[in-house]
């Protein structure tokens, strides 16, 4: 998936012809998935870098960002919205939509260990 920051495109447009990448990315499509929880909880265990590394190794084209810290209640997260607590997000690259869905399901192996 070719992509640029919106700010870079804006700066390019204001000063010169924008330089947009074309077919230089390793994947044909990409998505960002948010892992949310509706009710407050206390993580029993928070995935560490080793856990994320195992997931990345098992599912190529995935990046994980966990927003929790050990002992932090979800209500203490800064990304709190009316539709829940932002626990983590996954950025997944794939060659097509079916592969994207398969990788998203495989990412379910990341144990967030949430207790209410």
Coordinates of N, CA, C and O in Angstrom, one line a residue:
X1 N 0.9 -1.2 0.0 CA 0.0 0.0 0.0 C 0.9 1.2 0.0 O 1.7 1.4 0.9
X2 N 0.8 2.0 -1.0 CA 1.5 3.3 -1.1 C 0.9 4.3 -0.1 O -0.3 4.4 -0.1
X3 N 1.7 5.0 0.6 CA 1.1 6.0 1.5 C 2.0 7.1 1.9 O 3.2 6.9 1.9
X4 N 1.5 8.2 2.1 CA 2.2 9.4 2.6 C 1.4 10.1 3.7 O 0.2 10.0 3.7
X5 N 2.1 10.8 4.5 CA 1.5 11.6 5.5 C 0.7 12.7 4.8 O 1.2 13.3 3.8
X6 N -0.5 13.1 5.3 CA -1.3 14.1 4.7 C -0.5 15.5 4.6 O -0.6 16.2 3.7
X7 N 0.3 15.7 5.7 CA 1.0 17.0 5.8 C 2.1 17.0 4.6 O 2.3 18.1 4.0
X8 N 2.7 15.9 4.3 CA 3.7 15.9 3.3 C 3.1 16.3 1.9 O 3.6 17.0 1.2
X9 N 1.9 15.7 1.7 CA 1.2 16.0 0.4 C 0.8 17.5 0.4 O 1.0 18.2 -0.6
X10 N 0.3 18.0 1.5 CA -0.1 19.4 1.6 C 1.2 20.3 1.3 O 1.1 21.3 0.5
X11 N 2.3 20.0 1.9 CA 3.5 20.8 1.7 C 3.9 20.7 0.3 O 4.3 21.7 -0.4
X12 N 3.9 19.5 -0.3 CA 4.3 19.4 -1.7 C 3.3 20.2 -2.6 O 3.8 20.9 -3.6
X13 N 2.1 20.2 -2.4 CA 1.1 20.9 -3.2 C 1.3 22.4 -3.1 O 1.2 23.1 -4.1
X14 N 1.6 22.9 -1.9 CA 1.8 24.3 -1.7 C 3.1 24.8 -2.4 O 3.1 26.0 -2.9
X15 N 4.1 24.0 -2.5 CA 5.4 24.5 -3.0 C 5.8 23.9 -4.4 O 6.6 24.5 -5.1
X16 N 5.3 22.8 -4.7 CA 5.7 22.1 -6.0 C 4.7 21.0 -6.3 O 3.9 20.6 -5.5
X17 N 5.0 20.3 -7.4 CA 4.2 19.2 -7.8 C 4.4 18.0 -6.8 O 5.6 17.7 -6.4
X18 N 3.4 17.4 -6.2 CA 3.6 16.4 -5.2 C 4.3 15.2 -5.8 O 4.0 14.8 -7.0
X19 N 5.1 14.5 -5.0 CA 5.8 13.3 -5.4 C 5.0 12.1 -4.7 O 5.3 11.9 -3.6
X20 N 4.2 11.5 -5.5 CA 3.4 10.4 -4.9 C 4.0 9.1 -5.3 O 4.3 8.8 -6.5
X21 N 4.3 8.2 -4.3 CA 4.8 6.9 -4.7 C 3.8 6.1 -5.5 O 2.6 6.2 -5.3
X22 N 4.3 5.2 -6.3 CA 3.4 4.4 -7.1 C 3.9 3.0 -7.2 O 5.0 2.7 -7.7
X23 N 3.2 2.1 -6.5 CA 3.5 0.7 -6.5 C 5.0 0.4 -6.0 O 5.6 -0.5 -6.5
X24 N 5.3 1.1 -4.9 CA 6.6 0.9 -4.3 C 6.5 0.1 -3.0 O 7.5 -0.2 -2.4
X25 N 5.3 -0.1 -2.5 CA 5.1 -0.7 -1.2 C 5.1 -2.2 -1.3 O 4.9 -2.8 -2.4
X26 N 5.4 -2.9 -0.2 CA 5.5 -4.4 -0.3 C 4.1 -5.1 -0.4 O 4.1 -6.2 -0.7
X27 N 3.0 -4.3 -0.1 CA 1.7 -4.9 -0.1 C 0.7 -4.1 -1.0 O 0.9 -2.9 -1.1
X28 N -0.2 -4.8 -1.6 CA -1.2 -4.1 -2.4 C -2.3 -3.4 -1.7 O -2.9 -2.5 -2.2
X29 N -2.6 -3.9 -0.4 CA -3.6 -3.2 0.4 C -3.2 -3.2 1.9 O -2.3 -4.1 2.2
X30 N -3.7 -2.3 2.6 CA -3.3 -2.3 4.0 C -4.5 -1.6 4.8 O -5.3 -0.9 4.2
X31 N -4.6 -2.0 6.0 CA -5.7 -1.5 6.9 C -5.1 -1.3 8.3 O -4.2 -2.0 8.7
X32 N -5.8 -0.4 9.0 CA -5.5 -0.2 10.4 C -6.7 -0.7 11.2 O -7.8 -0.2 10.9
X33 N -6.6 -1.7 12.1 CA -7.7 -2.2 12.9 C -7.5 -1.7 14.3 O -6.4 -1.8 14.9
X34 N -8.5 -1.3 14.9 CA -8.5 -0.9 16.3 C -9.1 -2.0 17.2 O -10.2 -2.5 16.9
X35 N -8.4 -2.3 18.2 CA -8.9 -3.2 19.2 C -9.5 -2.4 20.4 O -8.8 -1.6 21.0
X36 N -10.8 -2.5 20.5 CA -11.5 -1.7 21.5 C -12.2 -2.6 22.5 O -12.6 -3.7 22.2
X37 N -12.5 -2.0 23.6 CA -13.3 -2.7 24.7 C -14.3 -1.7 25.2 O -13.9 -0.6 25.5
X38 N -15.5 -2.1 25.3 CA -16.6 -1.2 25.8 C -16.6 -0.9 27.2 O -17.0 0.1 27.6
X39 N -16.2 -1.9 28.1 CA -16.3 -1.7 29.5 C -14.9 -1.6 30.1 O -13.9 -2.1 29.5
X40 N -14.9 -1.0 31.3 CA -13.6 -0.9 32.0 C -13.1 -2.2 32.4 O -13.8 -3.2 32.7
X41 N -11.8 -2.4 32.4 CA -11.2 -3.6 32.8 C -9.8 -3.3 33.3 O -9.2 -2.3 33.1
X42 N -9.2 -4.3 34.0 CA -7.8 -4.3 34.5 C -7.1 -5.4 33.8 O -7.4 -6.6 34.0
X43 N -6.0 -5.1 33.0 CA -5.3 -6.1 32.3 C -4.6 -7.0 33.4 O -3.9 -6.5 34.3
X44 N -4.8 -8.3 33.2 CA -4.1 -9.3 34.1 C -2.6 -9.4 33.6 O -1.7 -9.7 34.3
X45 N -2.5 -9.2 32.3 CA -1.2 -9.3 31.6 C -1.2 -8.4 30.4 O -2.2 -8.4 29.7
X46 N -0.1 -7.7 30.2 CA 0.0 -6.8 29.0 C 1.0 -7.4 28.1 O 2.1 -7.8 28.5
X47 N 0.7 -7.6 26.8 CA 1.7 -8.1 25.8 C 2.9 -7.2 25.8 O 2.8 -6.0 25.8
X48 N 4.1 -7.9 25.8 CA 5.3 -7.1 25.7 C 5.9 -7.2 24.3 O 5.2 -7.7 23.4
X49 N 7.1 -6.6 24.1 CA 7.7 -6.6 22.8 C 7.9 -8.0 22.3 O 7.8 -8.3 21.1
X50 N 8.2 -9.0 23.2 CA 8.4 -10.4 22.7 C 7.1 -11.0 22.2 O 7.1 -11.7 21.2
X51 N 6.0 -10.7 22.9 CA 4.7 -11.2 22.4 C 4.4 -10.6 21.0 O 4.0 -11.3 20.1
X52 N 4.6 -9.3 20.9 CA 4.3 -8.6 19.6 C 5.3 -9.2 18.5 O 4.9 -9.4 17.4
X53 N 6.5 -9.4 18.9 CA 7.5 -10.0 18.0 C 7.1 -11.4 17.5 O 7.2 -11.7 16.3
X54 N 6.5 -12.2 18.4 CA 6.0 -13.5 17.9 C 4.9 -13.4 17.0 O 4.8 -14.1 16.0
X55 N 4.0 -12.4 17.2 CA 2.9 -12.2 16.3 C 3.4 -11.7 14.9 O 3.0 -12.2 13.9
X56 N 4.3 -10.8 14.9 CA 4.9 -10.3 13.7 C 5.6 -11.4 12.9 O 5.5 -11.5 11.7
X57 N 6.2 -12.3 13.6 CA 6.9 -13.4 13.0 C 5.9 -14.4 12.4 O 6.1 -14.9 11.3
X58 N 4.8 -14.6 13.1 CA 3.8 -15.6 12.7 C 3.0 -15.0 11.6 O 2.5 -15.8 10.8
X59 N 2.8 -13.7 11.6 CA 1.9 -13.1 10.6 C 2.7 -12.0 9.9 O 2.6 -10.8 10.4
X60 N 3.4 -12.3 8.8 CA 4.1 -11.2 8.1 C 3.2 -10.1 7.7 O 2.1 -10.3 7.3
X61 N 3.7 -8.9 7.7 CA 3.0 -7.7 7.3 C 2.1 -7.1 8.3 O 1.2 -6.4 8.0
X62 N 2.4 -7.4 9.6 CA 1.6 -6.9 10.7 C 2.4 -6.1 11.6 O 3.6 -6.4 11.9
X63 N 1.9 -5.0 12.1 CA 2.5 -4.2 13.1 C 1.5 -4.0 14.3 O 0.3 -3.8 14.0
X64 N 2.0 -4.1 15.5 CA 1.2 -4.1 16.7 C 1.6 -2.9 17.6 O 2.8 -2.7 17.8
X65 N 0.6 -2.2 18.0 CA 0.8 -1.1 19.0 C -0.2 -1.3 20.2 O -1.4 -1.1 20.0
X66 N 0.3 -1.7 21.3 CA -0.5 -1.8 22.5 C -0.5 -0.6 23.3 O 0.6 0.0 23.6
X67 N -1.7 -0.1 23.8 CA -1.8 1.2 24.5 C -1.8 1.0 26.0 O -2.0 2.0 26.7
X68 N -1.6 -0.2 26.5 CA -1.8 -0.5 27.9 C -0.4 -0.6 28.6 O 0.6 -0.9 27.9
X69 N -0.4 -0.4 29.9 CA 0.7 -0.7 30.7 C 0.2 -1.6 31.9 O -0.9 -1.5 32.2
X70 N 1.2 -2.3 32.4 CA 0.8 -3.2 33.5 C 0.2 -2.4 34.6 O 0.6 -1.3 35.0
X71 N -1.0 -2.9 35.1 CA -1.7 -2.3 36.2 C -2.5 -1.1 35.9 O -3.1 -0.5 36.7
X72 N -2.6 -0.8 34.6 CA -3.4 0.4 34.2 C -4.9 -0.1 33.8 O -5.1 -1.0 33.1
X73 N -5.8 0.6 34.5 CA -7.2 0.3 34.1 C -7.5 0.9 32.7 O -6.9 2.0 32.4
X74 N -8.4 0.3 32.0 CA -8.8 0.9 30.7 C -9.3 2.3 30.8 O -9.1 3.1 29.9
X75 N -10.0 2.6 31.9 CA -10.5 4.0 32.1 C -9.4 5.0 32.2 O -9.6 6.2 32.1
X76 N -8.1 4.6 32.4 CA -7.0 5.5 32.5 C -6.3 5.7 31.1 O -5.4 6.5 31.0
X77 N -6.8 5.1 30.1 CA -6.3 5.3 28.7 C -6.6 6.6 28.2 O -7.7 7.1 28.4
X78 N -5.7 7.3 27.5 CA -6.0 8.6 26.9 C -7.0 8.5 25.8 O -7.7 9.5 25.5
X79 N -7.0 7.4 25.0 CA -7.9 7.3 23.9 C -9.2 6.7 24.3 O -9.6 5.6 23.9
X80 N -10.0 7.4 25.1 CA -11.3 7.0 25.5 C -12.3 7.7 24.7 O -12.3 8.9 24.5
X81 N -13.2 7.0 24.2 CA -14.3 7.6 23.3 C -15.6 7.0 23.8 O -15.7 6.0 24.5
X82 N -16.7 7.5 23.3 CA -18.0 7.1 23.6 C -18.3 5.6 23.2 O -19.1 4.9 23.8
X83 N -17.5 5.2 22.2 CA -17.7 3.8 21.7 C -16.6 2.8 22.3 O -16.4 1.8 21.8
X84 N -16.0 3.2 23.4 CA -15.1 2.3 24.1 C -13.7 2.8 24.3 O -13.4 3.9 24.1
X85 N -12.9 1.9 24.8 CA -11.5 2.2 25.1 C -10.6 1.6 24.0 O -10.7 0.4 23.7
X86 N -9.7 2.4 23.5 CA -8.7 2.0 22.5 C -7.6 1.2 23.2 O -6.7 1.8 23.8
X87 N -7.6 -0.1 23.1 CA -6.7 -1.0 23.8 C -5.4 -1.2 23.0 O -4.3 -1.2 23.5
X88 N -5.5 -1.4 21.7 CA -4.4 -1.6 20.8 C -4.8 -1.3 19.4 O -6.0 -1.2 19.1
X89 N -3.8 -1.2 18.5 CA -4.2 -1.2 17.1 C -3.2 -2.0 16.3 O -2.1 -2.2 16.7
X90 N -3.7 -2.5 15.2 CA -2.9 -3.4 14.3 C -2.9 -2.7 12.9 O -3.9 -2.3 12.4
X91 N -1.7 -2.7 12.4 CA -1.6 -2.3 11.0 C -1.2 -3.5 10.2 O -0.2 -4.1 10.5
X92 N -2.0 -3.8 9.2 CA -1.8 -5.1 8.5 C -1.7 -4.8 7.0 O -2.5 -4.1 6.4
X93 N -0.7 -5.4 6.4 CA -0.5 -5.3 4.9 C -0.7 -6.7 4.3 O -0.4 -7.7 4.9
X94 N -1.3 -6.7 3.1 CA -1.6 -8.0 2.5 C -1.7 -7.7 0.9 O -1.7 -6.6 0.5
X95 N -1.8 -8.8 0.2 CA -1.9 -8.7 -1.2 C -3.3 -8.6 -1.7 O -3.5 -8.1 -2.8
X96 N -4.3 -9.0 -0.9 CA -5.7 -8.8 -1.3 C -6.6 -8.7 0.0 O -6.1 -9.0 1.1
X97 N -7.8 -8.4 -0.2 CA -8.7 -8.3 1.0 C -8.9 -9.6 1.8 O -9.0 -9.6 3.0
X98 N -8.9 -10.8 1.1 CA -9.1 -12.0 1.7 C -7.9 -12.3 2.7 O -8.1 -12.7 3.8
X99 N -6.7 -12.0 2.2 CA -5.5 -12.2 3.0 C -5.5 -11.3 4.2 O -5.1 -11.6 5.3
X100 N -6.0 -10.1 4.0 CA -6.1 -9.1 5.0 C -7.0 -9.6 6.2 O -6.6 -9.5 7.3
X101 N -8.1 -10.2 5.8 CA -9.1 -10.7 6.8 C -8.4 -11.9 7.5 O -8.5 -12.0 8.7
X102 N -7.7 -12.8 6.8 CA -7.1 -13.9 7.4 C -6.0 -13.5 8.4 O -5.9 -14.0 9.5
X103 N -5.2 -12.5 8.0 CA -4.2 -11.9 9.0 C -4.9 -11.3 10.2 O -4.3 -11.4 11.3
X104 N -6.0 -10.6 10.0 CA -6.7 -10.0 11.1 C -7.1 -11.1 12.1 O -7.0 -10.9 13.3
X105 N -7.7 -12.2 11.6 CA -8.1 -13.3 12.5 C -6.9 -13.9 13.2 O -7.0 -14.3 14.3
X106 N -5.8 -14.1 12.4 CA -4.6 -14.7 13.0 C -4.1 -13.8 14.2 O -3.5 -14.3 15.1
X107 N -4.3 -12.5 14.1 CA -3.8 -11.6 15.1 C -4.6 -11.8 16.4 O -4.1 -11.3 17.4
X108 N -5.7 -12.5 16.4 CA -6.4 -12.8 17.6 C -5.6 -13.6 18.6 O -5.9 -13.7 19.8
X109 N -4.4 -14.1 18.2 CA -3.6 -14.8 19.1 C -2.9 -13.9 20.1 O -2.3 -14.3 21.1
X110 N -2.9 -12.6 19.9 CA -2.3 -11.6 20.8 C -3.2 -11.5 22.1 O -4.3 -11.0 22.0
X111 N -2.8 -12.1 23.2 CA -3.6 -12.2 24.4 C -3.5 -10.9 25.1 O -2.4 -10.5 25.6
X112 N -4.6 -10.2 25.3 CA -4.6 -8.9 26.0 C -4.9 -9.1 27.5 O -4.8 -8.2 28.3
X113 N -5.3 -10.3 27.9 CA -5.5 -10.7 29.3 C -6.3 -9.7 30.1 O -5.9 -9.3 31.1
X114 N -7.5 -9.3 29.6 CA -8.3 -8.3 30.2 C -9.2 -9.0 31.3 O -9.9 -9.9 30.9
X115 N -9.2 -8.4 32.5 CA -10.2 -8.9 33.5 C -11.1 -7.7 33.9 O -10.6 -6.6 34.0
X116 N -12.3 -8.0 34.1 CA -13.2 -6.9 34.5 C -13.3 -6.8 36.0 O -12.9 -7.7 36.7

